[in-house]
mmCIF file with all atom_site columns, C-alpha atoms in Angstrom:
data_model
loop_
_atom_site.group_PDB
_atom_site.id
_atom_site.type_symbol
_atom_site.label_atom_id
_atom_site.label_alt_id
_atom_site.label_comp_id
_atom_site.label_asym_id
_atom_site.label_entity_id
_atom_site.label_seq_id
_atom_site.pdbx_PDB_ins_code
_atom_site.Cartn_x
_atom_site.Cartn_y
_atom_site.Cartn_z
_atom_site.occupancy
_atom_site.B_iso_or_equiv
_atom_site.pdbx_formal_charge
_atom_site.auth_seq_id
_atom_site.auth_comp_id
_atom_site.auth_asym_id
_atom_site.auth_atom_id
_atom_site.pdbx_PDB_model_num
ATOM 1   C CA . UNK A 1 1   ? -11.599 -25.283 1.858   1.00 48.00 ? 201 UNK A CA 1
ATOM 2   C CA . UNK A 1 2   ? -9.411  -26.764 4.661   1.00 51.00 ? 202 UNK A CA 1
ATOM 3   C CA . UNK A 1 3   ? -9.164  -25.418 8.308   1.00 55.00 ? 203 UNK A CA 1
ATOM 4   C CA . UNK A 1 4   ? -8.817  -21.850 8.517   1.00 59.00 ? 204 UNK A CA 1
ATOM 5   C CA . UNK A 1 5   ? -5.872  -20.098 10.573  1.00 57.00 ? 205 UNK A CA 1
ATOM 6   C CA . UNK A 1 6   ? -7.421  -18.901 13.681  1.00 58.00 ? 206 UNK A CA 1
ATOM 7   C CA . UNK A 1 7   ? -3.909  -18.293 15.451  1.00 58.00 ? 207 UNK A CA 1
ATOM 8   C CA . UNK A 1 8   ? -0.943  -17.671 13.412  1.00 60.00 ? 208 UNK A CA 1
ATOM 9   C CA . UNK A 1 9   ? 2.832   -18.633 15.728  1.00 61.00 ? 209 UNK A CA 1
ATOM 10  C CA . UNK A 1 10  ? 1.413   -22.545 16.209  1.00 65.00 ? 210 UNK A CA 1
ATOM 11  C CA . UNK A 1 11  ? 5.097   -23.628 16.292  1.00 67.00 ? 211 UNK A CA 1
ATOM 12  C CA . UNK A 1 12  ? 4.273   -26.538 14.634  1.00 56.00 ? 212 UNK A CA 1
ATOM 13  C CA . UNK A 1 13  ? 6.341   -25.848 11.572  1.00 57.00 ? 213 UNK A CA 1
ATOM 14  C CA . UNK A 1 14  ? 8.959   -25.558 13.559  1.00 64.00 ? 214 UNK A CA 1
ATOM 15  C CA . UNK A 1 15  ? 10.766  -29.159 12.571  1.00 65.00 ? 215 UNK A CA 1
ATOM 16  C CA . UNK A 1 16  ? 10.473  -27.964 9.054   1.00 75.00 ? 216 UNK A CA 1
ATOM 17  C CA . UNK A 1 17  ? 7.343   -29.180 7.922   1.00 73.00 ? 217 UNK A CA 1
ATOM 18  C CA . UNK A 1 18  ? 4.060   -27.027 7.630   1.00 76.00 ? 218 UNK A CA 1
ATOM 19  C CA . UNK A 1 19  ? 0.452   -28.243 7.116   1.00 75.00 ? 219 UNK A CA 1
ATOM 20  C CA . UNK A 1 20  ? -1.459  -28.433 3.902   1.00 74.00 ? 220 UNK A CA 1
ATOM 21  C CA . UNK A 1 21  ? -5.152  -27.337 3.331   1.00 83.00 ? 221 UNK A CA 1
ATOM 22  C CA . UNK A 1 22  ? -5.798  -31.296 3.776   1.00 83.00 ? 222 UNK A CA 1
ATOM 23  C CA . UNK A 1 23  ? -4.186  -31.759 6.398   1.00 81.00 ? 223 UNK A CA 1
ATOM 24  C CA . UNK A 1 24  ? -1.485  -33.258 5.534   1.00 87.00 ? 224 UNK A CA 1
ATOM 25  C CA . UNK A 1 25  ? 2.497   -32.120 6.544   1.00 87.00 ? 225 UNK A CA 1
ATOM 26  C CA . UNK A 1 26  ? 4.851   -31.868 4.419   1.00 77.00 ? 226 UNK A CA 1
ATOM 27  C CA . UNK A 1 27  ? 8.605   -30.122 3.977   1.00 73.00 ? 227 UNK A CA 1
ATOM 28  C CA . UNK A 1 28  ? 8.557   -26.854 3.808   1.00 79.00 ? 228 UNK A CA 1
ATOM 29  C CA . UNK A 1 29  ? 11.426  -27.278 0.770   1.00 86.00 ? 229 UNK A CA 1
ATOM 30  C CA . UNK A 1 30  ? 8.731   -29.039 -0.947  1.00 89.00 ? 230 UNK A CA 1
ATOM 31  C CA . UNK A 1 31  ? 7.431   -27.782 -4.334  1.00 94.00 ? 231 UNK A CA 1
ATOM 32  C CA . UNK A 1 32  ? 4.561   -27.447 -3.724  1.00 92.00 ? 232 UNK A CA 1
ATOM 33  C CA . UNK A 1 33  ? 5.221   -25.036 -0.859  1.00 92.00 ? 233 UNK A CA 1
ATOM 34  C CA . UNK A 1 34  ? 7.622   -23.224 -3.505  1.00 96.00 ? 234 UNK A CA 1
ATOM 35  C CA . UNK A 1 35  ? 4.883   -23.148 -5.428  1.00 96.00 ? 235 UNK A CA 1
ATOM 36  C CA . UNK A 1 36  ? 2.442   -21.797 -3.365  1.00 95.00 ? 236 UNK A CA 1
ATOM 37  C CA . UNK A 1 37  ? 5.307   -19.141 -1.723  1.00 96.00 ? 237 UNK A CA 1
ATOM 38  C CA . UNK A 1 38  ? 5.949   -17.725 -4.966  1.00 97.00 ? 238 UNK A CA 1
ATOM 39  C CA . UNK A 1 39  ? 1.887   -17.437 -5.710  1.00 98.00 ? 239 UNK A CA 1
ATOM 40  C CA . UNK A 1 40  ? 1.843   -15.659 -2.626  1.00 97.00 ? 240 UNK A CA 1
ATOM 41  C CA . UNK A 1 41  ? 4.680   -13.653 -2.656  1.00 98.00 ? 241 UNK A CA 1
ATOM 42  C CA . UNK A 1 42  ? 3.125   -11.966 -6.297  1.00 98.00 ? 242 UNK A CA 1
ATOM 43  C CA . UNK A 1 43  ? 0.069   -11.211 -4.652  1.00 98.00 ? 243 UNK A CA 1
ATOM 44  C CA . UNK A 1 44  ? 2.036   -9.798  -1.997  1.00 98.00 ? 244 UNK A CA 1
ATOM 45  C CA . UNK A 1 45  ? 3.941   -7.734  -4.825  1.00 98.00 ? 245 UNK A CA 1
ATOM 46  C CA . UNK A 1 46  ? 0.490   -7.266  -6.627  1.00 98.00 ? 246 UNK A CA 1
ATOM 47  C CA . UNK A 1 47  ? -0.563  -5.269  -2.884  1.00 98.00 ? 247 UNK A CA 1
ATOM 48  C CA . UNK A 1 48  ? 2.612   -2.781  -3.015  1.00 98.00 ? 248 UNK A CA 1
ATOM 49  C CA . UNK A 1 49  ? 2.480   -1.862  -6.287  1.00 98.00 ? 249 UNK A CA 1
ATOM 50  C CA . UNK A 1 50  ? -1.955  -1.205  -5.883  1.00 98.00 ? 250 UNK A CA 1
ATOM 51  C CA . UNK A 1 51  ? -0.429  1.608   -3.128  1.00 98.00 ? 251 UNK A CA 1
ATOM 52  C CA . UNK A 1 52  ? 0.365   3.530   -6.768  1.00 97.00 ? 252 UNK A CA 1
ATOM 53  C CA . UNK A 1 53  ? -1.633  6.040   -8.332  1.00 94.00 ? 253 UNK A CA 1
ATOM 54  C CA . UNK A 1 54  ? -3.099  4.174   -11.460 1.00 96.00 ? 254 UNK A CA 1
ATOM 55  C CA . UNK A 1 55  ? -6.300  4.021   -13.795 1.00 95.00 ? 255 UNK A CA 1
ATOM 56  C CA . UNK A 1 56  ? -9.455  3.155   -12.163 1.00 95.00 ? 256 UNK A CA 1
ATOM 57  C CA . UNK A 1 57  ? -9.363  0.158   -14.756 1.00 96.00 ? 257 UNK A CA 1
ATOM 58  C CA . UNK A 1 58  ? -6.026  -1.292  -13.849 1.00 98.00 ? 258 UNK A CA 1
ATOM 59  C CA . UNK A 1 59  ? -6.792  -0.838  -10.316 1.00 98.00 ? 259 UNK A CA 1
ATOM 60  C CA . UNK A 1 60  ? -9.830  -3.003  -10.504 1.00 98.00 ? 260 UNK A CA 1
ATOM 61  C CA . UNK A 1 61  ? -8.315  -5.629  -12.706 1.00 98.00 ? 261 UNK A CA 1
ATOM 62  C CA . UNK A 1 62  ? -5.370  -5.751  -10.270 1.00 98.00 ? 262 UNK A CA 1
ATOM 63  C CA . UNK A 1 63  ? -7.869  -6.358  -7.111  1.00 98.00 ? 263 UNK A CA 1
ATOM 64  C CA . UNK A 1 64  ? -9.671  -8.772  -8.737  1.00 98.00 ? 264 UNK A CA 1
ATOM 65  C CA . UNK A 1 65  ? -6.217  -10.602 -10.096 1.00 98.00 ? 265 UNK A CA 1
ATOM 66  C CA . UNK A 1 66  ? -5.346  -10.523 -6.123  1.00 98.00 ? 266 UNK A CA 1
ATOM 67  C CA . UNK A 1 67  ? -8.958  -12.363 -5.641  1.00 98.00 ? 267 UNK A CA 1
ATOM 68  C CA . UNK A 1 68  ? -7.787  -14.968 -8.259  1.00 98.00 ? 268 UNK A CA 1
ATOM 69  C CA . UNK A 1 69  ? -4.206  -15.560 -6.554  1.00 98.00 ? 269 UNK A CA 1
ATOM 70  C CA . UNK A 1 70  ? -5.583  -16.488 -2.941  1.00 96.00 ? 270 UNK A CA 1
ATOM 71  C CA . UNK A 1 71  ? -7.831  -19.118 -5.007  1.00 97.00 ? 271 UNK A CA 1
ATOM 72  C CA . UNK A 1 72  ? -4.974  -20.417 -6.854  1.00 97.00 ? 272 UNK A CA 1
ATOM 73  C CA . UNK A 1 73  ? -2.734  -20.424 -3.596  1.00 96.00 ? 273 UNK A CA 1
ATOM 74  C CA . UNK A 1 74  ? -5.518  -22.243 -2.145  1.00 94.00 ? 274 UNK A CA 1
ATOM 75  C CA . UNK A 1 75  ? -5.721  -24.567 -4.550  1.00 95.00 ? 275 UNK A CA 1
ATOM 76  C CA . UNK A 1 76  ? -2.283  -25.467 -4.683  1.00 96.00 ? 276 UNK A CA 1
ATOM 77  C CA . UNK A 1 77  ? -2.742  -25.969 -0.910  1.00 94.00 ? 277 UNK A CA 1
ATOM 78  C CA . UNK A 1 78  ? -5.209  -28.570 -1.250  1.00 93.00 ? 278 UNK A CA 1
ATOM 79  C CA . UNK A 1 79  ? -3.882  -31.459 -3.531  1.00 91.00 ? 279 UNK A CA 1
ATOM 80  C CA . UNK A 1 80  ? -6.368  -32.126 -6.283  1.00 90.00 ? 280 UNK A CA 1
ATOM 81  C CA . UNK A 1 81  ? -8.726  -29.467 -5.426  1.00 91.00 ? 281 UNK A CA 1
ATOM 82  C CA . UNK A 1 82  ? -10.010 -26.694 -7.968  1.00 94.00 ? 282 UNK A CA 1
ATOM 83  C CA . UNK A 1 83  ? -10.853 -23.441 -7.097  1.00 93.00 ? 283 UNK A CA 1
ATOM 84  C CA . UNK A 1 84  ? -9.151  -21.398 -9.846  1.00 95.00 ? 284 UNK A CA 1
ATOM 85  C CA . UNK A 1 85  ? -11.396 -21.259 -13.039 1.00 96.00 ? 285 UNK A CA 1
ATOM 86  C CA . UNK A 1 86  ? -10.744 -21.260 -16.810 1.00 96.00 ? 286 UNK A CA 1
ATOM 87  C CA . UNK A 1 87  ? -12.696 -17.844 -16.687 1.00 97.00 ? 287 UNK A CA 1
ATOM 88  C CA . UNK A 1 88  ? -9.895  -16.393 -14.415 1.00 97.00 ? 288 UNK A CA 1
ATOM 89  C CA . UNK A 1 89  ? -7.898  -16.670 -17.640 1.00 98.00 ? 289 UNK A CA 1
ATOM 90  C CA . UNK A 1 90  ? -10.490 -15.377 -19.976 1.00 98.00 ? 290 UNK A CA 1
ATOM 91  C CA . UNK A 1 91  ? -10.745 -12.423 -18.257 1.00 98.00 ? 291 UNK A CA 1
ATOM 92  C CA . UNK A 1 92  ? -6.810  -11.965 -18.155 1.00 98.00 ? 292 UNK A CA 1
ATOM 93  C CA . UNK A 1 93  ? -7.377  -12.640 -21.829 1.00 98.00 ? 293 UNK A CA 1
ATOM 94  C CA . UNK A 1 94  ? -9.828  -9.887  -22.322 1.00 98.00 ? 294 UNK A CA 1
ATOM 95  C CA . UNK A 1 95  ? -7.706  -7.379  -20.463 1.00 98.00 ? 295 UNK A CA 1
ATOM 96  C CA . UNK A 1 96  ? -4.925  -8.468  -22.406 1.00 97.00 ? 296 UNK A CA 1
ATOM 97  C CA . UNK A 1 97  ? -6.508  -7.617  -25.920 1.00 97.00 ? 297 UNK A CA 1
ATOM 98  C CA . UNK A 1 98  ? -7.948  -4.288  -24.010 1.00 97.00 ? 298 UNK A CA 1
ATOM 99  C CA . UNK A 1 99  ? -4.925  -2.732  -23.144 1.00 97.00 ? 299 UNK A CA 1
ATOM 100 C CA . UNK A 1 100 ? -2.300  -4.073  -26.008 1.00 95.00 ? 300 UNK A CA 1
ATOM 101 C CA . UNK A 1 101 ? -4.683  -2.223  -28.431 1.00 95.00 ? 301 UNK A CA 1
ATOM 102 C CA . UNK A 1 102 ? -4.318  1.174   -26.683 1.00 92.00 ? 302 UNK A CA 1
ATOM 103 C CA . UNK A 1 103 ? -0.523  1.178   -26.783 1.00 93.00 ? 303 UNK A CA 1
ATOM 104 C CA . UNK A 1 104 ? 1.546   1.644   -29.398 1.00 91.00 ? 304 UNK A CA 1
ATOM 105 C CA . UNK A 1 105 ? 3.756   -1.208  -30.764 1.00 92.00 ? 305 UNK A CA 1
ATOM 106 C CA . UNK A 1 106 ? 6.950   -2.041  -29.530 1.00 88.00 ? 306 UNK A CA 1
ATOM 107 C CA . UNK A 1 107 ? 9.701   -1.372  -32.026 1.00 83.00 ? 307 UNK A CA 1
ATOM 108 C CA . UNK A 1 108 ? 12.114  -1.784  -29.593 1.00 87.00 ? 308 UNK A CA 1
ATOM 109 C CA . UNK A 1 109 ? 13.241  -3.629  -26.449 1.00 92.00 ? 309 UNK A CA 1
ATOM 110 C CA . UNK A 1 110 ? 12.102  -2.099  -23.067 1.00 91.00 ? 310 UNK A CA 1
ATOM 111 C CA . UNK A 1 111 ? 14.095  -1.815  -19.630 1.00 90.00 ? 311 UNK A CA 1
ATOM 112 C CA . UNK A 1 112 ? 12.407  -3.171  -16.901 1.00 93.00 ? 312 UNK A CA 1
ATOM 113 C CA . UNK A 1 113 ? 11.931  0.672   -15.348 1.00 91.00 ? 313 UNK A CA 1
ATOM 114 C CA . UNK A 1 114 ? 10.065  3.978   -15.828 1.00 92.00 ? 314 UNK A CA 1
ATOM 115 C CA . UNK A 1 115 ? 7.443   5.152   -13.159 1.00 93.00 ? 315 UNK A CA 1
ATOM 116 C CA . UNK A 1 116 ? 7.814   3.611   -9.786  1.00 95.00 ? 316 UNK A CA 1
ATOM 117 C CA . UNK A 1 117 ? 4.379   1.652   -10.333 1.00 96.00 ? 317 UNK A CA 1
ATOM 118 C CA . UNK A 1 118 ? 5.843   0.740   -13.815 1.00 96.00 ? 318 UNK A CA 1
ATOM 119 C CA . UNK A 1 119 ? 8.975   -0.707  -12.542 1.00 97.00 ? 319 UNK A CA 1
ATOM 120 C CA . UNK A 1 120 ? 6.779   -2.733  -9.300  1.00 98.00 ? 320 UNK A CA 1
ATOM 121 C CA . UNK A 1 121 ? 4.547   -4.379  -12.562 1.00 98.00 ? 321 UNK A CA 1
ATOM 122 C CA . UNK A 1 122 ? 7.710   -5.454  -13.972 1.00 98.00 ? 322 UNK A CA 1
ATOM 123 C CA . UNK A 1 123 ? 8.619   -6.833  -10.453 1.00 98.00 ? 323 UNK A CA 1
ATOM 124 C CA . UNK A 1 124 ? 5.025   -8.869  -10.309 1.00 98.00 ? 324 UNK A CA 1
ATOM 125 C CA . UNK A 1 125 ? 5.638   -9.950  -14.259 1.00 98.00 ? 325 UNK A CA 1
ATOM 126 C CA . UNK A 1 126 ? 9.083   -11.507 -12.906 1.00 98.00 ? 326 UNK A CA 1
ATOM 127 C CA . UNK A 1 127 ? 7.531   -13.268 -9.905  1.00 98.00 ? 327 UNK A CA 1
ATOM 128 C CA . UNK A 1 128 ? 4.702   -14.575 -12.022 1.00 98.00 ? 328 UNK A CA 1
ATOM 129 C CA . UNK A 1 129 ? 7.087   -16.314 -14.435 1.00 98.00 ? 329 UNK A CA 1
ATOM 130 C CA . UNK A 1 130 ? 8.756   -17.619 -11.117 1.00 98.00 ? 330 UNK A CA 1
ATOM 131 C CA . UNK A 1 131 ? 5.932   -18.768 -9.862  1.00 98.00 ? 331 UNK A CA 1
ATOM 132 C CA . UNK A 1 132 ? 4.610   -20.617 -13.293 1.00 98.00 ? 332 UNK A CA 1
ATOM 133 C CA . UNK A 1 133 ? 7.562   -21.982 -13.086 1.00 98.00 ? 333 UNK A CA 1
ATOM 134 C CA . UNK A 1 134 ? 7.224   -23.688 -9.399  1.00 98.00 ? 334 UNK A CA 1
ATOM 135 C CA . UNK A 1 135 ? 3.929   -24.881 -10.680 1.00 98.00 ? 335 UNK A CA 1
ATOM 136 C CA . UNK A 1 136 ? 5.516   -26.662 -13.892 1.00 98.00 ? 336 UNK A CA 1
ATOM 137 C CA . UNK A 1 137 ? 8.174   -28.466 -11.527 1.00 97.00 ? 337 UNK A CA 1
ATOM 138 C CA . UNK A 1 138 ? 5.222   -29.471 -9.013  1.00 96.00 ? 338 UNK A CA 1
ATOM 139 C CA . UNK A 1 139 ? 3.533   -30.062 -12.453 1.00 95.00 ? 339 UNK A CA 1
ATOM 140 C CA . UNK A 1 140 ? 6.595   -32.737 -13.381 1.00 95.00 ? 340 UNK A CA 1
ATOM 141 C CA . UNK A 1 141 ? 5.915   -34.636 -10.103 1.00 94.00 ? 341 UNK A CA 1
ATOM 142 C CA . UNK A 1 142 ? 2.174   -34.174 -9.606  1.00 93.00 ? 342 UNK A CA 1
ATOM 143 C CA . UNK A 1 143 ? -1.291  -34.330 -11.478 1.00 91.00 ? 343 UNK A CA 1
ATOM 144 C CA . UNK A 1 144 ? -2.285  -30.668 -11.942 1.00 93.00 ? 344 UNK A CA 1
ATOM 145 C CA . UNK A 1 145 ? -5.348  -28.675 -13.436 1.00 94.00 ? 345 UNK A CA 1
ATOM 146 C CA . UNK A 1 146 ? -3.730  -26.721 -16.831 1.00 95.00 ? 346 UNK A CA 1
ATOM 147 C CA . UNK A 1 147 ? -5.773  -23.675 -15.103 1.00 97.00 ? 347 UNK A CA 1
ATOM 148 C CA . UNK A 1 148 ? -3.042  -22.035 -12.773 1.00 97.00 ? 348 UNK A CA 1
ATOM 149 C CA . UNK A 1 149 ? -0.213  -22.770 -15.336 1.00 97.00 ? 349 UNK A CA 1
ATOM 150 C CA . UNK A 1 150 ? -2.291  -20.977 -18.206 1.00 98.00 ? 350 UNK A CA 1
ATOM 151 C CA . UNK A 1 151 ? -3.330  -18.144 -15.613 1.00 98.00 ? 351 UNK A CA 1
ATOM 152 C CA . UNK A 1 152 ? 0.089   -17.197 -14.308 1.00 98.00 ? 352 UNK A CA 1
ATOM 153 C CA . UNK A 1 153 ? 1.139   -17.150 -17.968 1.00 98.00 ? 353 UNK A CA 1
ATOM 154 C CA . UNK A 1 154 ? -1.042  -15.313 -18.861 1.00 98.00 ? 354 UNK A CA 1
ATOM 155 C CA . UNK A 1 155 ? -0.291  -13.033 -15.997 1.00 98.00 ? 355 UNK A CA 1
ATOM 156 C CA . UNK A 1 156 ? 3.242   -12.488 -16.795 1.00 98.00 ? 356 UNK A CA 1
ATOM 157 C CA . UNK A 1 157 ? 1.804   -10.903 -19.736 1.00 98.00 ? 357 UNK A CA 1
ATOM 158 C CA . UNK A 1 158 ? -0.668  -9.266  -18.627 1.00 98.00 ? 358 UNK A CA 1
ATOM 159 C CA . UNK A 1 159 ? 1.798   -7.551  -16.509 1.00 98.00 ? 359 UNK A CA 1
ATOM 160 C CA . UNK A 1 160 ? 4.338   -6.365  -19.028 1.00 97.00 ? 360 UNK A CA 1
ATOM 161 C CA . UNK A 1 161 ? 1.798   -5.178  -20.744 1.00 97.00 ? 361 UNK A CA 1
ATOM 162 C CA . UNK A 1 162 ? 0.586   -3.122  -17.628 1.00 98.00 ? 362 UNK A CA 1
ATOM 163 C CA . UNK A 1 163 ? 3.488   -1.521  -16.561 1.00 97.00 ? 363 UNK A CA 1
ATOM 164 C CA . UNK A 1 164 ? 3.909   -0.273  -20.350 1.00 96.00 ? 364 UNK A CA 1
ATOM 165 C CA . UNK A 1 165 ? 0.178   1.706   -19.134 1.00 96.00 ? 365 UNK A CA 1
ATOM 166 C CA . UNK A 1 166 ? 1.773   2.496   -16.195 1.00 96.00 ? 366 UNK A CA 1
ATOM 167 C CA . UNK A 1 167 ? 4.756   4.278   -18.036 1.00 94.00 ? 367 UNK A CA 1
ATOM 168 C CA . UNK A 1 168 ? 1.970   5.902   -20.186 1.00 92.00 ? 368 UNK A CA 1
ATOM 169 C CA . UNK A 1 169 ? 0.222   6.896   -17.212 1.00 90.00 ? 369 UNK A CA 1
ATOM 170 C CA . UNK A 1 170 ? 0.453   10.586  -15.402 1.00 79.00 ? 370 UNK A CA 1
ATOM 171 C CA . UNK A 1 171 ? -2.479  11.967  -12.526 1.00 72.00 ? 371 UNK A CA 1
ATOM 172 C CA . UNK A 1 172 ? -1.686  15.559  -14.522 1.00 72.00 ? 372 UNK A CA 1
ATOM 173 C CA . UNK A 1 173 ? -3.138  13.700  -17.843 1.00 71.00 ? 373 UNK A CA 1
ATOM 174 C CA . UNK A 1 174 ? 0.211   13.771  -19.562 1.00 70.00 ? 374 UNK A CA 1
ATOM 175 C CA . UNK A 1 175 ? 1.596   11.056  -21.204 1.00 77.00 ? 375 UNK A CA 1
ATOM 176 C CA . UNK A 1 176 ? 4.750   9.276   -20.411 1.00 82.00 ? 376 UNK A CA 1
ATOM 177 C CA . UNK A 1 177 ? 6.711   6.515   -22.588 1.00 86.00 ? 377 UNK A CA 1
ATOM 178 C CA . UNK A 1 178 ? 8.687   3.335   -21.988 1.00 89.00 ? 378 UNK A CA 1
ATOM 179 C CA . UNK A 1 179 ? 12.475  3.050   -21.254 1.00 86.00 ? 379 UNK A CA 1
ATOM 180 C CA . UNK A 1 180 ? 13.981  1.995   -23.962 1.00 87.00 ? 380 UNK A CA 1
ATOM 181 C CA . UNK A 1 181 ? 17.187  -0.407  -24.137 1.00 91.00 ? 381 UNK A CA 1
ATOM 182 C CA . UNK A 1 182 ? 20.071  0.970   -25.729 1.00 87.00 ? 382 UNK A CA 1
ATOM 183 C CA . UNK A 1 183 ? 22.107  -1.638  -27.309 1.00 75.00 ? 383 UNK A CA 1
ATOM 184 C CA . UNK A 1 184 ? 25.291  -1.167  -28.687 1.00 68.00 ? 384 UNK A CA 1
ATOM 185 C CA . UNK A 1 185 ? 25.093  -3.848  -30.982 1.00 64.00 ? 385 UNK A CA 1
ATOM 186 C CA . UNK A 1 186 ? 21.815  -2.260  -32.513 1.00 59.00 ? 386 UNK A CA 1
ATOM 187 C CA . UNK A 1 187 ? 23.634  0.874   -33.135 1.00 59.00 ? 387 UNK A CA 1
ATOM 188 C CA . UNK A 1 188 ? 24.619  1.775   -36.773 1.00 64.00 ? 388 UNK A CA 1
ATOM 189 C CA . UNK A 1 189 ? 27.749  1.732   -37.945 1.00 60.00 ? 389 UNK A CA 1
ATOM 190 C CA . UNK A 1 190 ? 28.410  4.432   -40.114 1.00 61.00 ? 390 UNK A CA 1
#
């Protein structure tokens, strides 16, 4: 890994570049540094929404997911270096399979909303697709690992799919549902 923060107001991004894990400067308007703010700013997300009351299971999965971010962010800090692993995205797999089997399936669109900790995984599932989608520009001007595009994917998923648990989800053991979207158009006409 590169050099390590050991003071944090350096000043030396203050002409509008800031330093890479390599060393190296570059614009701060660069995508890579989109790409790695957006990575960051879901794990951020990822931290608010861990301040919810949730299943032991999703909490675990969550911290570990936030474990998985900082590698990714650090490897998009360090041009051509790996540190995010295809078994980051098996295990998103896994959890995937897990959890779509307990709910029931969707007949219907959903609103992003529901439980607070619901709506904050929709927030994360938004960010992830942001951020998958800084890494496919960087992607269009760099040589990139497939890893973090498949796991942030796979995250957007794995989100959706959470905050429909979270919507299930009650401390009192009763169960809650999704919101569903009310469209006009899908209205019958009688």
């Amino acid at each position: 890994m590169g050099n390590r923060l050991t003071q944090i107001a350096t000043r030396t991004g203050d002409n509008g570049t800031t330093g890479l894990g390599d060393n190296t400067r570059v614009s701060k308007d660069s995508l890579r540094v989109h790409a790695m703010g957006d990575v960051d700013e879901l794990n951020s997300n990822i931290g608010v929404l861990l301040c919810e009351t949730m299943p032991d299971g999703v909490r675990s999965l969550l911290v570990e997911v936030q474990h998985q971010l900082f590698n990714l962010g650090g490897e998009l800090s360090i041009p051509g270096f790996e540190l995010l692993k295809a078994e980051a995205v098996l295990t998103l797999d896994n959890a995937l399979a897990q959890h779509n089997e307990a709910l029931p399936r969707l007949q219907e669109f959903i609103l992003p909303a529901g439980t607070r900790a619901a709506s904050l995984a929709h927030v994360c599932r938004t960010v992830a697709r942001r951020a998958e989608r800084a890494v496919v520009a960087l992607e269009g001007q760099e040589t990139l690992k497939d890893t973090p595009r498949h796991y942030l994917n796979r995250l957007s998923d794995l989100m959706f799919v959470l905050a429909r648990v979270l919507n299930r989800y009650r401390s009192d053991g009763s169960v809650g549902d999704d919101v569903y979207w009310k469209s006009e158009r899908m209205v019958p006409q009688s």
